[in-house]
Amino acid sequence: NAGVTQTPKFHILKTGQSMTLQCAQDMNHGYMSWYRQDPGMGLRLIYYSAAAGTTDKEVPNGYNVSRLNTEDFPLRLVSAAPSQTSVYLCASSPAYPPGTLEAFFGQGTRLTVV
Amino acid sequence: EDQVTQSPEALRLQEGESSSLNCSYTVSGLRGLFWYRQDPGKGPEFLFTLYSAGEEKEKERLKATLTKKESFLHITAPKPEDSATYLCAVLGTGYALNFGKGTSLLVTP
């Protein structure tokens, strides 16, 4: 059972470039989310999706998300900025009760924007 | 706004020296308090969920407790392999976990 898989593990991006961070889960979880983790800041939520085909929160500037199916939850950085340098963590959990059960995390993508 | 504060930021223990990590929180409508362990270069790994004050859960050398304002993660006779960052998170009325900054634990032989 693979759980939550994130790719790539590491990436260096130039300012202004775009890229998509991939996240896939094989546990049939309805709820998926993206966090970023910065030194001394803890994990901060970027976006979540409660179910496939739904978008439930205003997407922060500089990011784009989609949830076309249950398994995949890609996060796109649109015109990357150095402030987006971070470790990005994807998580999934059973849909009901929403988010109250344990969240499974991927290994993270360490992204550097230069 | 939900707030989670963990203390201490860092803790160094000798092997076998028991101690506790603290997680203080303010949240409207607590639906769950979560403890995670995170090793360097890895994603957080789930340890416990606590739902109501007075609840306790144990796993090997770890025991988590919950009151109306804080949670403690007690580590009994720790071993070097318990070295990691321990994260506390709360779920209130929203749909996402609100994390503290973590406690970095180092257990030396």
mmCIF file with all atom_site columns, C-alpha atoms in Angstrom:
data_model
loop_
_atom_site.group_PDB
_atom_site.id
_atom_site.type_symbol
_atom_site.label_atom_id
_atom_site.label_alt_id
_atom_site.label_comp_id
_atom_site.label_asym_id
_atom_site.label_entity_id
_atom_site.label_seq_id
_atom_site.pdbx_PDB_ins_code
_atom_site.Cartn_x
_atom_site.Cartn_y
_atom_site.Cartn_z
_atom_site.occupancy
_atom_site.B_iso_or_equiv
_atom_site.pdbx_formal_charge
_atom_site.auth_seq_id
_atom_site.auth_comp_id
_atom_site.auth_asym_id
_atom_site.auth_atom_id
_atom_site.pdbx_PDB_model_num
ATOM 1   C CA . ASN A 1 1   ? 0.000   0.000  0.000   1.00 0.00 ? 1   ASN A CA 1
ATOM 2   C CA . ALA A 1 2   ? 1.760   3.152  -1.216  1.00 0.00 ? 2   ALA A CA 1
ATOM 3   C CA . GLY A 1 3   ? -0.324  5.662  0.798   1.00 0.00 ? 3   GLY A CA 1
ATOM 4   C CA . VAL A 1 4   ? 0.357   9.235  -0.320  1.00 0.00 ? 4   VAL A CA 1
ATOM 5   C CA . THR A 1 5   ? 2.959   9.708  -3.041  1.00 0.00 ? 5   THR A CA 1
ATOM 6   C CA . GLN A 1 6   ? 4.465   13.069 -3.921  1.00 0.00 ? 6   GLN A CA 1
ATOM 7   C CA . THR A 1 7   ? 6.673   13.898 -6.888  1.00 0.00 ? 7   THR A CA 1
ATOM 8   C CA . PRO A 1 8   ? 9.188   15.286 -7.375  1.00 0.00 ? 8   PRO A CA 1
ATOM 9   C CA . LYS A 1 9   ? 11.090  15.045 -4.074  1.00 0.00 ? 9   LYS A CA 1
ATOM 10  C CA . PHE A 1 10  ? 13.316  17.998 -4.889  1.00 0.00 ? 10  PHE A CA 1
ATOM 11  C CA . HIS A 1 11  ? 13.179  20.772 -7.479  1.00 0.00 ? 11  HIS A CA 1
ATOM 12  C CA . ILE A 1 12  ? 14.853  24.074 -8.244  1.00 0.00 ? 12  ILE A CA 1
ATOM 13  C CA . LEU A 1 13  ? 12.774  26.605 -10.131 1.00 0.00 ? 13  LEU A CA 1
ATOM 14  C CA . LYS A 1 14  ? 13.649  29.997 -11.531 1.00 0.00 ? 14  LYS A CA 1
ATOM 15  C CA . THR A 1 15  ? 11.594  33.044 -10.592 1.00 0.00 ? 15  THR A CA 1
ATOM 16  C CA . GLY A 1 16  ? 8.660   33.395 -12.973 1.00 0.00 ? 16  GLY A CA 1
ATOM 17  C CA . GLN A 1 17  ? 8.627   29.754 -14.049 1.00 0.00 ? 17  GLN A CA 1
ATOM 18  C CA . SER A 1 18  ? 5.660   27.488 -13.410 1.00 0.00 ? 18  SER A CA 1
ATOM 19  C CA . MET A 1 19  ? 5.504   23.902 -12.282 1.00 0.00 ? 19  MET A CA 1
ATOM 20  C CA . THR A 1 20  ? 3.100   21.327 -10.923 1.00 0.00 ? 20  THR A CA 1
ATOM 21  C CA . LEU A 1 21  ? 3.669   19.360 -7.746  1.00 0.00 ? 21  LEU A CA 1
ATOM 22  C CA . GLN A 1 22  ? 2.046   15.969 -7.974  1.00 0.00 ? 22  GLN A CA 1
ATOM 23  C CA . CYS A 1 23  ? 0.191   14.187 -5.179  1.00 0.00 ? 23  CYS A CA 1
ATOM 24  C CA . ALA A 1 24  ? -1.573  10.839 -5.449  1.00 0.00 ? 24  ALA A CA 1
ATOM 25  C CA . GLN A 1 25  ? -3.192  8.596  -2.848  1.00 0.00 ? 25  GLN A CA 1
ATOM 26  C CA . ASP A 1 26  ? -4.447  5.041  -3.175  1.00 0.00 ? 26  ASP A CA 1
ATOM 27  C CA . MET A 1 27  ? -6.585  4.843  -0.028  1.00 0.00 ? 27  MET A CA 1
ATOM 28  C CA . ASN A 1 28  ? -9.810  6.137  -1.615  1.00 0.00 ? 28  ASN A CA 1
ATOM 29  C CA . HIS A 1 29  ? -9.793  9.109  0.758   1.00 0.00 ? 29  HIS A CA 1
ATOM 30  C CA . GLY A 1 30  ? -12.172 11.909 -0.066  1.00 0.00 ? 30  GLY A CA 1
ATOM 31  C CA . TYR A 1 31  ? -10.355 14.691 1.741   1.00 0.00 ? 31  TYR A CA 1
ATOM 32  C CA . MET A 1 32  ? -6.968  15.964 0.523   1.00 0.00 ? 32  MET A CA 1
ATOM 33  C CA . SER A 1 33  ? -4.933  19.001 1.432   1.00 0.00 ? 33  SER A CA 1
ATOM 34  C CA . TRP A 1 34  ? -1.692  20.826 0.743   1.00 0.00 ? 34  TRP A CA 1
ATOM 35  C CA . TYR A 1 35  ? 0.531   22.357 3.409   1.00 0.00 ? 35  TYR A CA 1
ATOM 36  C CA . ARG A 1 36  ? 3.800   24.196 3.268   1.00 0.00 ? 36  ARG A CA 1
ATOM 37  C CA . GLN A 1 37  ? 6.441   23.825 5.960   1.00 0.00 ? 37  GLN A CA 1
ATOM 38  C CA . ASP A 1 38  ? 9.020   26.507 6.629   1.00 0.00 ? 38  ASP A CA 1
ATOM 39  C CA . PRO A 1 39  ? 11.689  26.616 9.371   1.00 0.00 ? 39  PRO A CA 1
ATOM 40  C CA . GLY A 1 40  ? 10.275  28.089 12.567  1.00 0.00 ? 40  GLY A CA 1
ATOM 41  C CA . MET A 1 41  ? 6.800   28.439 11.078  1.00 0.00 ? 41  MET A CA 1
ATOM 42  C CA . GLY A 1 42  ? 5.202   25.037 11.396  1.00 0.00 ? 42  GLY A CA 1
ATOM 43  C CA . LEU A 1 43  ? 2.878   23.603 8.775   1.00 0.00 ? 43  LEU A CA 1
ATOM 44  C CA . ARG A 1 44  ? 0.533   26.074 7.099   1.00 0.00 ? 44  ARG A CA 1
ATOM 45  C CA . LEU A 1 45  ? -2.481  25.101 5.041   1.00 0.00 ? 45  LEU A CA 1
ATOM 46  C CA . ILE A 1 46  ? -2.466  26.176 1.409   1.00 0.00 ? 46  ILE A CA 1
ATOM 47  C CA . TYR A 1 47  ? -5.611  24.503 0.156   1.00 0.00 ? 47  TYR A CA 1
ATOM 48  C CA . TYR A 1 48  ? -7.909  21.578 0.695   1.00 0.00 ? 48  TYR A CA 1
ATOM 49  C CA . SER A 1 49  ? -10.493 19.600 -1.241  1.00 0.00 ? 49  SER A CA 1
ATOM 50  C CA . ALA A 1 50  ? -13.290 17.757 0.543   1.00 0.00 ? 50  ALA A CA 1
ATOM 51  C CA . ALA A 1 51  ? -14.115 15.515 -2.412  1.00 0.00 ? 51  ALA A CA 1
ATOM 52  C CA . ALA A 1 52  ? -13.294 14.893 -6.049  1.00 0.00 ? 52  ALA A CA 1
ATOM 53  C CA . GLY A 1 53  ? -14.656 17.606 -8.301  1.00 0.00 ? 53  GLY A CA 1
ATOM 54  C CA . THR A 1 54  ? -15.049 20.122 -5.497  1.00 0.00 ? 54  THR A CA 1
ATOM 55  C CA . THR A 1 55  ? -13.178 23.251 -4.542  1.00 0.00 ? 55  THR A CA 1
ATOM 56  C CA . ASP A 1 56  ? -13.967 24.513 -1.095  1.00 0.00 ? 56  ASP A CA 1
ATOM 57  C CA . LYS A 1 57  ? -11.707 27.433 -0.319  1.00 0.00 ? 57  LYS A CA 1
ATOM 58  C CA . GLU A 1 58  ? -10.297 30.494 -2.003  1.00 0.00 ? 58  GLU A CA 1
ATOM 59  C CA . VAL A 1 59  ? -6.977  29.561 -3.551  1.00 0.00 ? 59  VAL A CA 1
ATOM 60  C CA . PRO A 1 60  ? -4.076  31.735 -2.391  1.00 0.00 ? 60  PRO A CA 1
ATOM 61  C CA . ASN A 1 61  ? -2.357  33.931 -4.946  1.00 0.00 ? 61  ASN A CA 1
ATOM 62  C CA . GLY A 1 62  ? 0.398   32.194 -6.855  1.00 0.00 ? 62  GLY A CA 1
ATOM 63  C CA . TYR A 1 63  ? -1.164  28.757 -6.671  1.00 0.00 ? 63  TYR A CA 1
ATOM 64  C CA . ASN A 1 64  ? -3.653  26.771 -8.671  1.00 0.00 ? 64  ASN A CA 1
ATOM 65  C CA . VAL A 1 65  ? -5.265  23.480 -7.710  1.00 0.00 ? 65  VAL A CA 1
ATOM 66  C CA . SER A 1 66  ? -7.521  20.904 -9.299  1.00 0.00 ? 66  SER A CA 1
ATOM 67  C CA . ARG A 1 67  ? -9.294  17.765 -8.058  1.00 0.00 ? 67  ARG A CA 1
ATOM 68  C CA . LEU A 1 68  ? -10.538 15.929 -11.122 1.00 0.00 ? 68  LEU A CA 1
ATOM 69  C CA . ASN A 1 69  ? -10.635 12.538 -9.415  1.00 0.00 ? 69  ASN A CA 1
ATOM 70  C CA . THR A 1 70  ? -10.349 10.993 -5.971  1.00 0.00 ? 70  THR A CA 1
ATOM 71  C CA . GLU A 1 71  ? -6.737  9.913  -6.286  1.00 0.00 ? 71  GLU A CA 1
ATOM 72  C CA . ASP A 1 72  ? -4.892  12.974 -7.581  1.00 0.00 ? 72  ASP A CA 1
ATOM 73  C CA . PHE A 1 73  ? -4.511  16.455 -6.145  1.00 0.00 ? 73  PHE A CA 1
ATOM 74  C CA . PRO A 1 74  ? -1.891  18.447 -8.077  1.00 0.00 ? 74  PRO A CA 1
ATOM 75  C CA . LEU A 1 75  ? -0.694  21.848 -6.904  1.00 0.00 ? 75  LEU A CA 1
ATOM 76  C CA . ARG A 1 76  ? 0.452   24.250 -9.585  1.00 0.00 ? 76  ARG A CA 1
ATOM 77  C CA . LEU A 1 77  ? 2.757   27.164 -8.888  1.00 0.00 ? 77  LEU A CA 1
ATOM 78  C CA . VAL A 1 78  ? 1.974   29.926 -11.349 1.00 0.00 ? 78  VAL A CA 1
ATOM 79  C CA . SER A 1 79  ? 4.911   32.264 -11.996 1.00 0.00 ? 79  SER A CA 1
ATOM 80  C CA . ALA A 1 80  ? 6.975   31.156 -8.996  1.00 0.00 ? 80  ALA A CA 1
ATOM 81  C CA . ALA A 1 81  ? 8.462   33.640 -6.526  1.00 0.00 ? 81  ALA A CA 1
ATOM 82  C CA . PRO A 1 82  ? 11.312  33.170 -4.014  1.00 0.00 ? 82  PRO A CA 1
ATOM 83  C CA . SER A 1 83  ? 8.715   33.444 -1.207  1.00 0.00 ? 83  SER A CA 1
ATOM 84  C CA . GLN A 1 84  ? 7.344   30.119 -2.399  1.00 0.00 ? 84  GLN A CA 1
ATOM 85  C CA . THR A 1 85  ? 10.567  28.342 -1.472  1.00 0.00 ? 85  THR A CA 1
ATOM 86  C CA . SER A 1 86  ? 9.408   25.715 1.004   1.00 0.00 ? 86  SER A CA 1
ATOM 87  C CA . VAL A 1 87  ? 8.699   22.068 1.675   1.00 0.00 ? 87  VAL A CA 1
ATOM 88  C CA . TYR A 1 88  ? 5.279   21.205 0.313   1.00 0.00 ? 88  TYR A CA 1
ATOM 89  C CA . LEU A 1 89  ? 3.364   18.408 2.018   1.00 0.00 ? 89  LEU A CA 1
ATOM 90  C CA . CYS A 1 90  ? 0.266   16.698 0.695   1.00 0.00 ? 90  CYS A CA 1
ATOM 91  C CA . ALA A 1 91  ? -2.136  14.883 3.018   1.00 0.00 ? 91  ALA A CA 1
ATOM 92  C CA . SER A 1 92  ? -5.270  12.773 2.699   1.00 0.00 ? 92  SER A CA 1
ATOM 93  C CA . SER A 1 93  ? -7.864  11.530 5.160   1.00 0.00 ? 93  SER A CA 1
ATOM 94  C CA . PRO A 1 94  ? -11.261 9.809  5.080   1.00 0.00 ? 94  PRO A CA 1
ATOM 95  C CA . ALA A 1 95  ? -13.973 12.172 3.953   1.00 0.00 ? 95  ALA A CA 1
ATOM 96  C CA . TYR A 1 96  ? -16.364 11.757 6.840   1.00 0.00 ? 96  TYR A CA 1
ATOM 97  C CA . PRO A 1 97  ? -16.298 13.192 9.387   1.00 0.00 ? 97  PRO A CA 1
ATOM 98  C CA . PRO A 1 98  ? -14.343 15.695 7.302   1.00 0.00 ? 98  PRO A CA 1
ATOM 99  C CA . GLY A 1 99  ? -10.773 15.870 8.404   1.00 0.00 ? 99  GLY A CA 1
ATOM 100 C CA . THR A 1 100 ? -11.399 14.533 11.890  1.00 0.00 ? 100 THR A CA 1
ATOM 101 C CA . LEU A 1 101 ? -9.714  11.222 11.324  1.00 0.00 ? 101 LEU A CA 1
ATOM 102 C CA . GLU A 1 102 ? -5.996  10.848 10.957  1.00 0.00 ? 102 GLU A CA 1
ATOM 103 C CA . ALA A 1 103 ? -4.378  12.493 7.995   1.00 0.00 ? 103 ALA A CA 1
ATOM 104 C CA . PHE A 1 104 ? -1.738  10.572 6.067   1.00 0.00 ? 104 PHE A CA 1
ATOM 105 C CA . PHE A 1 105 ? 1.094   12.668 4.725   1.00 0.00 ? 105 PHE A CA 1
ATOM 106 C CA . GLY A 1 106 ? 3.370   12.240 1.761   1.00 0.00 ? 106 GLY A CA 1
ATOM 107 C CA . GLN A 1 107 ? 7.135   12.595 2.038   1.00 0.00 ? 107 GLN A CA 1
ATOM 108 C CA . GLY A 1 108 ? 7.072   16.152 0.744   1.00 0.00 ? 108 GLY A CA 1
ATOM 109 C CA . THR A 1 109 ? 8.535   18.133 -2.144  1.00 0.00 ? 109 THR A CA 1
ATOM 110 C CA . ARG A 1 110 ? 11.428  20.430 -1.300  1.00 0.00 ? 110 ARG A CA 1
ATOM 111 C CA . LEU A 1 111 ? 11.127  23.367 -3.695  1.00 0.00 ? 111 LEU A CA 1
ATOM 112 C CA . THR A 1 112 ? 13.660  26.151 -4.111  1.00 0.00 ? 112 THR A CA 1
ATOM 113 C CA . VAL A 1 113 ? 12.830  29.221 -6.203  1.00 0.00 ? 113 VAL A CA 1
ATOM 114 C CA . VAL A 1 114 ? 15.915  31.166 -7.260  1.00 0.00 ? 114 VAL A CA 1
ATOM 115 C CA . GLU B 2 1   ? -8.710  32.121 15.302  1.00 0.00 ? 1   GLU B CA 1
ATOM 116 C CA . ASP B 2 2   ? -7.369  28.730 16.363  1.00 0.00 ? 2   ASP B CA 1
ATOM 117 C CA . GLN B 2 3   ? -3.951  28.853 18.014  1.00 0.00 ? 3   GLN B CA 1
ATOM 118 C CA . VAL B 2 4   ? -1.532  26.085 18.926  1.00 0.00 ? 4   VAL B CA 1
ATOM 119 C CA . THR B 2 5   ? 1.631   26.662 20.962  1.00 0.00 ? 5   THR B CA 1
ATOM 120 C CA . GLN B 2 6   ? 4.142   23.925 21.638  1.00 0.00 ? 6   GLN B CA 1
ATOM 121 C CA . SER B 2 7   ? 6.840   23.953 24.293  1.00 0.00 ? 7   SER B CA 1
ATOM 122 C CA . PRO B 2 8   ? 9.689   23.579 24.625  1.00 0.00 ? 8   PRO B CA 1
ATOM 123 C CA . GLU B 2 9   ? 10.960  24.292 21.107  1.00 0.00 ? 9   GLU B CA 1
ATOM 124 C CA . ALA B 2 10  ? 13.808  21.842 21.647  1.00 0.00 ? 10  ALA B CA 1
ATOM 125 C CA . LEU B 2 11  ? 14.496  19.200 24.263  1.00 0.00 ? 11  LEU B CA 1
ATOM 126 C CA . ARG B 2 12  ? 17.567  17.103 24.869  1.00 0.00 ? 12  ARG B CA 1
ATOM 127 C CA . LEU B 2 13  ? 17.234  13.987 27.027  1.00 0.00 ? 13  LEU B CA 1
ATOM 128 C CA . GLN B 2 14  ? 19.513  11.230 28.130  1.00 0.00 ? 14  GLN B CA 1
ATOM 129 C CA . GLU B 2 15  ? 18.353  7.752  27.214  1.00 0.00 ? 15  GLU B CA 1
ATOM 130 C CA . GLY B 2 16  ? 15.955  6.601  29.930  1.00 0.00 ? 16  GLY B CA 1
ATOM 131 C CA . GLU B 2 17  ? 15.207  10.141 31.152  1.00 0.00 ? 17  GLU B CA 1
ATOM 132 C CA . SER B 2 18  ? 11.422  10.585 31.043  1.00 0.00 ? 18  SER B CA 1
ATOM 133 C CA . SER B 2 19  ? 9.844   13.939 30.194  1.00 0.00 ? 19  SER B CA 1
ATOM 134 C CA . SER B 2 20  ? 6.766   15.638 28.734  1.00 0.00 ? 20  SER B CA 1
ATOM 135 C CA . LEU B 2 21  ? 6.063   17.849 25.748  1.00 0.00 ? 21  LEU B CA 1
ATOM 136 C CA . ASN B 2 22  ? 3.341   20.468 25.993  1.00 0.00 ? 22  ASN B CA 1
ATOM 137 C CA . CYS B 2 23  ? 0.749   21.634 23.476  1.00 0.00 ? 23  CYS B CA 1
ATOM 138 C CA . SER B 2 24  ? -1.455  24.565 24.509  1.00 0.00 ? 24  SER B CA 1
ATOM 139 C CA . TYR B 2 25  ? -4.379  25.436 22.305  1.00 0.00 ? 25  TYR B CA 1
ATOM 140 C CA . THR B 2 26  ? -7.290  27.786 21.818  1.00 0.00 ? 26  THR B CA 1
ATOM 141 C CA . VAL B 2 27  ? -9.930  26.629 19.394  1.00 0.00 ? 27  VAL B CA 1
ATOM 142 C CA . SER B 2 28  ? -13.628 27.127 18.881  1.00 0.00 ? 28  SER B CA 1
ATOM 143 C CA . GLY B 2 29  ? -15.336 23.766 18.907  1.00 0.00 ? 29  GLY B CA 1
ATOM 144 C CA . LEU B 2 30  ? -12.507 21.257 19.242  1.00 0.00 ? 30  LEU B CA 1
ATOM 145 C CA . ARG B 2 31  ? -13.198 18.234 17.063  1.00 0.00 ? 31  ARG B CA 1
ATOM 146 C CA . GLY B 2 32  ? -9.823  16.614 17.621  1.00 0.00 ? 32  GLY B CA 1
ATOM 147 C CA . LEU B 2 33  ? -6.254  17.127 18.805  1.00 0.00 ? 33  LEU B CA 1
ATOM 148 C CA . PHE B 2 34  ? -3.582  15.259 16.891  1.00 0.00 ? 34  PHE B CA 1
ATOM 149 C CA . TRP B 2 35  ? 0.011   14.304 17.622  1.00 0.00 ? 35  TRP B CA 1
ATOM 150 C CA . TYR B 2 36  ? 2.434   13.558 14.815  1.00 0.00 ? 36  TYR B CA 1
ATOM 151 C CA . ARG B 2 37  ? 6.074   12.549 14.682  1.00 0.00 ? 37  ARG B CA 1
ATOM 152 C CA . GLN B 2 38  ? 8.288   13.890 11.910  1.00 0.00 ? 38  GLN B CA 1
ATOM 153 C CA . ASP B 2 39  ? 11.745  12.599 11.034  1.00 0.00 ? 39  ASP B CA 1
ATOM 154 C CA . PRO B 2 40  ? 14.138  14.745 8.967   1.00 0.00 ? 40  PRO B CA 1
ATOM 155 C CA . GLY B 2 41  ? 13.256  14.700 5.275   1.00 0.00 ? 41  GLY B CA 1
ATOM 156 C CA . LYS B 2 42  ? 10.002  12.831 5.867   1.00 0.00 ? 42  LYS B CA 1
ATOM 157 C CA . GLY B 2 43  ? 6.359   13.741 6.127   1.00 0.00 ? 43  GLY B CA 1
ATOM 158 C CA . PRO B 2 44  ? 4.597   13.728 9.515   1.00 0.00 ? 44  PRO B CA 1
ATOM 159 C CA . GLU B 2 45  ? 3.586   10.320 10.804  1.00 0.00 ? 45  GLU B CA 1
ATOM 160 C CA . PHE B 2 46  ? 0.360   10.002 12.762  1.00 0.00 ? 46  PHE B CA 1
ATOM 161 C CA . LEU B 2 47  ? 0.618   9.057  16.448  1.00 0.00 ? 47  LEU B CA 1
ATOM 162 C CA . PHE B 2 48  ? -2.629  9.864  18.290  1.00 0.00 ? 48  PHE B CA 1
ATOM 163 C CA . THR B 2 49  ? -5.989  11.576 18.082  1.00 0.00 ? 49  THR B CA 1
ATOM 164 C CA . LEU B 2 50  ? -7.664  12.840 21.256  1.00 0.00 ? 50  LEU B CA 1
ATOM 165 C CA . TYR B 2 51  ? -11.261 14.012 21.118  1.00 0.00 ? 51  TYR B CA 1
ATOM 166 C CA . SER B 2 52  ? -12.296 15.125 24.600  1.00 0.00 ? 52  SER B CA 1
ATOM 167 C CA . ALA B 2 53  ? -10.815 16.331 27.884  1.00 0.00 ? 53  ALA B CA 1
ATOM 168 C CA . GLY B 2 54  ? -9.699  13.493 30.115  1.00 0.00 ? 54  GLY B CA 1
ATOM 169 C CA . GLU B 2 55  ? -8.895  11.181 27.239  1.00 0.00 ? 55  GLU B CA 1
ATOM 170 C CA . GLU B 2 56  ? -5.563  9.357  27.228  1.00 0.00 ? 56  GLU B CA 1
ATOM 171 C CA . LYS B 2 57  ? -3.871  7.181  24.601  1.00 0.00 ? 57  LYS B CA 1
ATOM 172 C CA . GLU B 2 58  ? -0.687  5.143  24.725  1.00 0.00 ? 58  GLU B CA 1
ATOM 173 C CA . LYS B 2 59  ? 1.690   3.692  22.203  1.00 0.00 ? 59  LYS B CA 1
ATOM 174 C CA . GLU B 2 60  ? 4.891   2.022  23.331  1.00 0.00 ? 60  GLU B CA 1
ATOM 175 C CA . ARG B 2 61  ? 6.833   4.668  25.322  1.00 0.00 ? 61  ARG B CA 1
ATOM 176 C CA . LEU B 2 62  ? 4.439   7.502  24.408  1.00 0.00 ? 62  LEU B CA 1
ATOM 177 C CA . LYS B 2 63  ? 1.309   8.592  26.241  1.00 0.00 ? 63  LYS B CA 1
ATOM 178 C CA . ALA B 2 64  ? -0.872  11.501 25.178  1.00 0.00 ? 64  ALA B CA 1
ATOM 179 C CA . THR B 2 65  ? -3.318  13.262 27.485  1.00 0.00 ? 65  THR B CA 1
ATOM 180 C CA . LEU B 2 66  ? -5.829  16.037 26.917  1.00 0.00 ? 66  LEU B CA 1
ATOM 181 C CA . THR B 2 67  ? -7.368  18.780 29.047  1.00 0.00 ? 67  THR B CA 1
ATOM 182 C CA . LYS B 2 68  ? -9.614  21.652 27.970  1.00 0.00 ? 68  LYS B CA 1
ATOM 183 C CA . LYS B 2 69  ? -6.606  23.891 27.331  1.00 0.00 ? 69  LYS B CA 1
ATOM 184 C CA . GLU B 2 70  ? -3.616  21.690 26.652  1.00 0.00 ? 70  GLU B CA 1
ATOM 185 C CA . SER B 2 71  ? -2.273  18.305 25.749  1.00 0.00 ? 71  SER B CA 1
ATOM 186 C CA . PHE B 2 72  ? 0.821   16.543 26.984  1.00 0.00 ? 72  PHE B CA 1
ATOM 187 C CA . LEU B 2 73  ? 2.915   13.948 25.238  1.00 0.00 ? 73  LEU B CA 1
ATOM 188 C CA . HIS B 2 74  ? 4.691   11.963 27.933  1.00 0.00 ? 74  HIS B CA 1
ATOM 189 C CA . ILE B 2 75  ? 7.782   10.030 26.906  1.00 0.00 ? 75  ILE B CA 1
ATOM 190 C CA . THR B 2 76  ? 8.778   7.294  29.321  1.00 0.00 ? 76  THR B CA 1
ATOM 191 C CA . ALA B 2 77  ? 12.355  5.950  29.305  1.00 0.00 ? 77  ALA B CA 1
ATOM 192 C CA . PRO B 2 78  ? 13.090  7.322  25.821  1.00 0.00 ? 78  PRO B CA 1
ATOM 193 C CA . LYS B 2 79  ? 15.516  5.698  23.422  1.00 0.00 ? 79  LYS B CA 1
ATOM 194 C CA . PRO B 2 80  ? 17.676  7.368  20.752  1.00 0.00 ? 80  PRO B CA 1
ATOM 195 C CA . GLU B 2 81  ? 15.222  6.200  18.081  1.00 0.00 ? 81  GLU B CA 1
ATOM 196 C CA . ASP B 2 82  ? 12.580  8.448  19.676  1.00 0.00 ? 82  ASP B CA 1
ATOM 197 C CA . SER B 2 83  ? 14.566  11.457 18.447  1.00 0.00 ? 83  SER B CA 1
ATOM 198 C CA . ALA B 2 84  ? 12.340  13.419 16.067  1.00 0.00 ? 84  ALA B CA 1
ATOM 199 C CA . THR B 2 85  ? 10.194  16.522 15.867  1.00 0.00 ? 85  THR B CA 1
ATOM 200 C CA . TYR B 2 86  ? 6.801   16.084 17.510  1.00 0.00 ? 86  TYR B CA 1
ATOM 201 C CA . LEU B 2 87  ? 3.952   18.094 16.080  1.00 0.00 ? 87  LEU B CA 1
ATOM 202 C CA . CYS B 2 88  ? 0.644   18.939 17.675  1.00 0.00 ? 88  CYS B CA 1
ATOM 203 C CA . ALA B 2 89  ? -2.395  19.993 15.625  1.00 0.00 ? 89  ALA B CA 1
ATOM 204 C CA . VAL B 2 90  ? -6.012  20.840 16.339  1.00 0.00 ? 90  VAL B CA 1
ATOM 205 C CA . LEU B 2 91  ? -9.135  20.576 14.239  1.00 0.00 ? 91  LEU B CA 1
ATOM 206 C CA . GLY B 2 92  ? -11.849 23.070 15.079  1.00 0.00 ? 92  GLY B CA 1
ATOM 207 C CA . THR B 2 93  ? -14.906 23.981 13.074  1.00 0.00 ? 93  THR B CA 1
ATOM 208 C CA . GLY B 2 94  ? -12.938 24.333 9.846   1.00 0.00 ? 94  GLY B CA 1
ATOM 209 C CA . TYR B 2 95  ? -11.760 21.633 7.488   1.00 0.00 ? 95  TYR B CA 1
ATOM 210 C CA . ALA B 2 96  ? -8.028  21.723 8.071   1.00 0.00 ? 96  ALA B CA 1
ATOM 211 C CA . LEU B 2 97  ? -5.561  20.960 10.814  1.00 0.00 ? 97  LEU B CA 1
ATOM 212 C CA . ASN B 2 98  ? -3.933  23.896 12.592  1.00 0.00 ? 98  ASN B CA 1
ATOM 213 C CA . PHE B 2 99  ? -0.377  22.943 13.553  1.00 0.00 ? 99  PHE B CA 1
ATOM 214 C CA . GLY B 2 100 ? 1.995   24.138 16.230  1.00 0.00 ? 100 GLY B CA 1
ATOM 215 C CA . LYS B 2 101 ? 5.655   24.753 15.386  1.00 0.00 ? 101 LYS B CA 1
ATOM 216 C CA . GLY B 2 102 ? 6.766   21.490 16.928  1.00 0.00 ? 102 GLY B CA 1
ATOM 217 C CA . THR B 2 103 ? 9.185   20.293 19.592  1.00 0.00 ? 103 THR B CA 1
ATOM 218 C CA . SER B 2 104 ? 12.513  18.926 18.409  1.00 0.00 ? 104 SER B CA 1
ATOM 219 C CA . LEU B 2 105 ? 13.516  16.024 20.653  1.00 0.00 ? 105 LEU B CA 1
ATOM 220 C CA . LEU B 2 106 ? 17.028  14.616 20.827  1.00 0.00 ? 106 LEU B CA 1
ATOM 221 C CA . VAL B 2 107 ? 17.691  11.524 22.928  1.00 0.00 ? 107 VAL B CA 1
ATOM 222 C CA . THR B 2 108 ? 21.345  10.763 23.508  1.00 0.00 ? 108 THR B CA 1
ATOM 223 C CA . PRO B 2 109 ? 22.756  7.355  24.502  1.00 0.00 ? 109 PRO B CA 1
#
